[in-house]
Tab-separated table of C-alpha atoms in Angstrom:
chain	number	residue	atom	x	y	z
A	1	UNK	CA	10.137	11.235	5.797
A	2	UNK	CA	11.220	14.127	3.539
A	3	UNK	CA	13.603	15.309	6.274
A	4	UNK	CA	15.198	11.858	6.519
A	5	UNK	CA	15.601	11.727	2.736
A	6	UNK	CA	17.061	15.219	2.632
A	7	UNK	CA	19.537	14.244	5.354
A	8	UNK	CA	20.547	11.243	3.267
A	9	UNK	CA	20.988	13.563	0.241
A	10	UNK	CA	18.058	12.036	-1.650
A	11	UNK	CA	15.285	14.640	-1.579
A	12	UNK	CA	13.359	14.270	-4.846
A	13	UNK	CA	13.343	17.143	-7.326
A	14	UNK	CA	9.535	17.335	-7.126
A	15	UNK	CA	7.017	16.009	-4.621
A	16	UNK	CA	6.494	12.284	-5.042
A	17	UNK	CA	2.864	11.303	-5.173
A	18	UNK	CA	1.418	7.876	-4.596
A	19	UNK	CA	1.410	5.860	-7.813
A	20	UNK	CA	3.957	8.150	-9.465
A	21	UNK	CA	7.179	6.573	-8.264
A	22	UNK	CA	10.484	6.486	-9.974
A	23	UNK	CA	11.479	2.962	-9.068
A	24	UNK	CA	15.203	3.741	-9.252
A	25	UNK	CA	14.837	6.805	-7.002
A	26	UNK	CA	12.758	4.772	-4.538
A	27	UNK	CA	15.322	1.981	-4.340
A	28	UNK	CA	18.178	4.465	-3.916
A	29	UNK	CA	16.230	6.322	-1.202
A	30	UNK	CA	15.328	3.230	0.756
A	31	UNK	CA	18.884	1.929	0.539
A	32	UNK	CA	20.220	5.229	1.890
A	33	UNK	CA	17.662	5.193	4.717
A	34	UNK	CA	18.529	1.609	5.668
A	35	UNK	CA	22.255	2.291	5.489
A	36	UNK	CA	21.856	5.441	7.613
A	37	UNK	CA	20.174	3.416	10.357
A	38	UNK	CA	16.632	4.590	9.757
A	39	UNK	CA	14.644	1.420	9.107
A	40	UNK	CA	11.337	2.971	10.179
A	41	UNK	CA	11.474	5.658	7.493
A	42	UNK	CA	12.690	3.098	4.966
A	43	UNK	CA	9.764	0.803	5.732
A	44	UNK	CA	7.284	3.657	5.070
A	45	UNK	CA	8.793	4.163	1.637
A	46	UNK	CA	9.083	0.430	1.011
A	47	UNK	CA	5.436	-0.230	1.934
A	48	UNK	CA	4.498	2.160	-0.862
A	49	UNK	CA	6.957	0.590	-3.293
A	50	UNK	CA	5.590	-2.893	-2.543
A	51	UNK	CA	2.089	-1.611	-3.344
A	52	UNK	CA	3.331	-0.361	-6.719
A	53	UNK	CA	5.656	-3.333	-7.390
A	54	UNK	CA	4.186	-6.290	-5.443
A	55	UNK	CA	6.285	-8.892	-7.313
A	56	UNK	CA	9.586	-7.020	-7.123
A	57	UNK	CA	11.863	-9.299	-5.067
A	58	UNK	CA	14.460	-6.580	-4.437
A	59	UNK	CA	11.856	-4.242	-2.920
A	60	UNK	CA	10.312	-7.048	-0.849
A	61	UNK	CA	13.743	-8.089	0.446
A	62	UNK	CA	14.506	-4.514	1.410
A	63	UNK	CA	11.152	-4.269	3.195
A	64	UNK	CA	11.881	-7.481	5.096
A	65	UNK	CA	15.294	-6.117	6.048
A	66	UNK	CA	13.774	-2.816	7.195
A	67	UNK	CA	11.200	-4.598	9.351
A	68	UNK	CA	13.924	-6.794	10.843
A	69	UNK	CA	16.197	-3.798	11.560
A	70	UNK	CA	13.238	-2.011	13.177
A	71	UNK	CA	12.648	-5.110	15.352
A	72	UNK	CA	9.288	-5.852	13.781
A	73	UNK	CA	10.068	-9.541	13.529
A	74	UNK	CA	6.554	-10.767	12.734
A	75	UNK	CA	6.336	-8.409	9.722
A	76	UNK	CA	9.890	-9.326	8.726
A	77	UNK	CA	9.096	-13.056	8.861
A	78	UNK	CA	6.011	-12.527	6.691
A	79	UNK	CA	8.014	-10.656	4.059
A	80	UNK	CA	10.893	-13.168	4.109
A	81	UNK	CA	8.332	-16.014	3.857
A	82	UNK	CA	6.892	-14.428	0.710
A	83	UNK	CA	10.410	-14.363	-0.732
A	84	UNK	CA	10.988	-18.024	0.140
A	85	UNK	CA	7.665	-19.023	-1.408
A	86	UNK	CA	8.449	-17.040	-4.598
A	87	UNK	CA	11.985	-18.437	-4.862
A	88	UNK	CA	12.829	-21.439	-2.661
A	89	UNK	CA	16.432	-21.292	-3.888
A	90	UNK	CA	17.010	-17.822	-2.325
A	91	UNK	CA	19.501	-18.480	0.457
A	92	UNK	CA	19.232	-14.974	1.921
A	93	UNK	CA	15.440	-15.276	2.169
A	94	UNK	CA	15.845	-18.515	4.152
A	95	UNK	CA	18.473	-16.850	6.336
A	96	UNK	CA	16.297	-13.791	6.964
A	97	UNK	CA	13.268	-15.948	7.712
A	98	UNK	CA	15.315	-18.097	10.064
A	99	UNK	CA	16.692	-15.044	11.886
A	100	UNK	CA	13.198	-13.503	12.199
A	101	UNK	CA	11.727	-16.747	13.522
A	102	UNK	CA	14.642	-16.974	15.990
A	103	UNK	CA	13.710	-13.562	17.407
A	104	UNK	CA	10.094	-14.731	17.654
A	105	UNK	CA	11.363	-17.760	19.642
A	106	UNK	CA	10.109	-20.229	17.045
A	107	UNK	CA	13.339	-22.196	17.288
A	108	UNK	CA	12.494	-25.394	15.340
A	109	UNK	CA	11.277	-23.473	12.280
A	110	UNK	CA	14.205	-21.090	12.627
A	111	UNK	CA	16.647	-24.009	12.660
A	112	UNK	CA	15.087	-25.463	9.526
A	113	UNK	CA	15.439	-22.269	7.485
A	114	UNK	CA	18.920	-21.527	8.803
A	115	UNK	CA	19.954	-25.088	7.927
A	116	UNK	CA	18.601	-24.627	4.415
A	117	UNK	CA	20.529	-21.358	4.002
A	118	UNK	CA	23.689	-22.971	5.345
A	119	UNK	CA	23.423	-25.911	2.963
A	120	UNK	CA	22.846	-23.570	0.033
A	121	UNK	CA	25.749	-21.283	0.953
A	122	UNK	CA	28.301	-23.079	3.157
A	123	UNK	CA	30.717	-20.218	2.447
A	124	UNK	CA	28.642	-17.814	4.585
A	125	UNK	CA	29.963	-17.953	8.177
A	126	UNK	CA	27.007	-15.882	9.481
A	127	UNK	CA	24.617	-18.582	8.334
A	128	UNK	CA	26.562	-21.369	10.051
A	129	UNK	CA	27.006	-19.347	13.270
A	130	UNK	CA	23.285	-18.584	13.517
A	131	UNK	CA	22.439	-22.236	12.897
A	132	UNK	CA	24.874	-23.303	15.648
A	133	UNK	CA	23.317	-20.898	18.142
A	134	UNK	CA	19.705	-21.902	17.399
A	135	UNK	CA	20.642	-25.594	17.516
A	136	UNK	CA	22.342	-25.062	20.889
A	137	UNK	CA	19.244	-23.320	22.218
A	138	UNK	CA	17.075	-26.233	21.079
A	139	UNK	CA	19.439	-28.799	22.631
A	140	UNK	CA	19.518	-26.915	25.923
A	141	UNK	CA	15.764	-26.578	26.071
A	142	UNK	CA	15.237	-30.232	25.193
A	143	UNK	CA	17.733	-31.426	27.834
A	144	UNK	CA	16.072	-29.254	30.467
A	145	UNK	CA	12.583	-30.442	29.514
A	146	UNK	CA	11.587	-26.921	28.485
A	147	UNK	CA	9.245	-26.023	25.598
A	148	UNK	CA	11.038	-25.767	22.274
A	149	UNK	CA	9.162	-22.615	21.322
A	150	UNK	CA	8.219	-19.429	23.081
A	151	UNK	CA	9.352	-17.853	26.326
A	152	UNK	CA	10.293	-19.860	29.347
A	153	UNK	CA	7.879	-19.231	32.156
A	154	UNK	CA	9.099	-19.270	35.736
């Protein structure tokens, strides 16, 4: 991970030891790692930050985003669900949870969270577009007599 941080220009001045984090440095480092397309390295750092700051919504949201970007949708959905439970008015947490559930093919639950996000923030076209796509998937499956969740078996 040190190499990834150095590449992003964020190598710490001294070795960082568990339990001795500078929160600001950690947030800057994980943001740089996410922005540079390295969600796996970011999630390693964020897992440690969540241990130190378990109630920090910004760190938990970044961890959820890192898991999602790394295609670990089950872990992403768990982190986004924690955010929704902590703050039901967080539109992005509902959106992230809906998107994670969509990837897990849990379409009804996905639709519900995407609908909540869209109602909360009708100005976000990404929310409305995702809701349209999940709703269309559900309609198609229902019309074809297919299960509303999970893969379609041949």
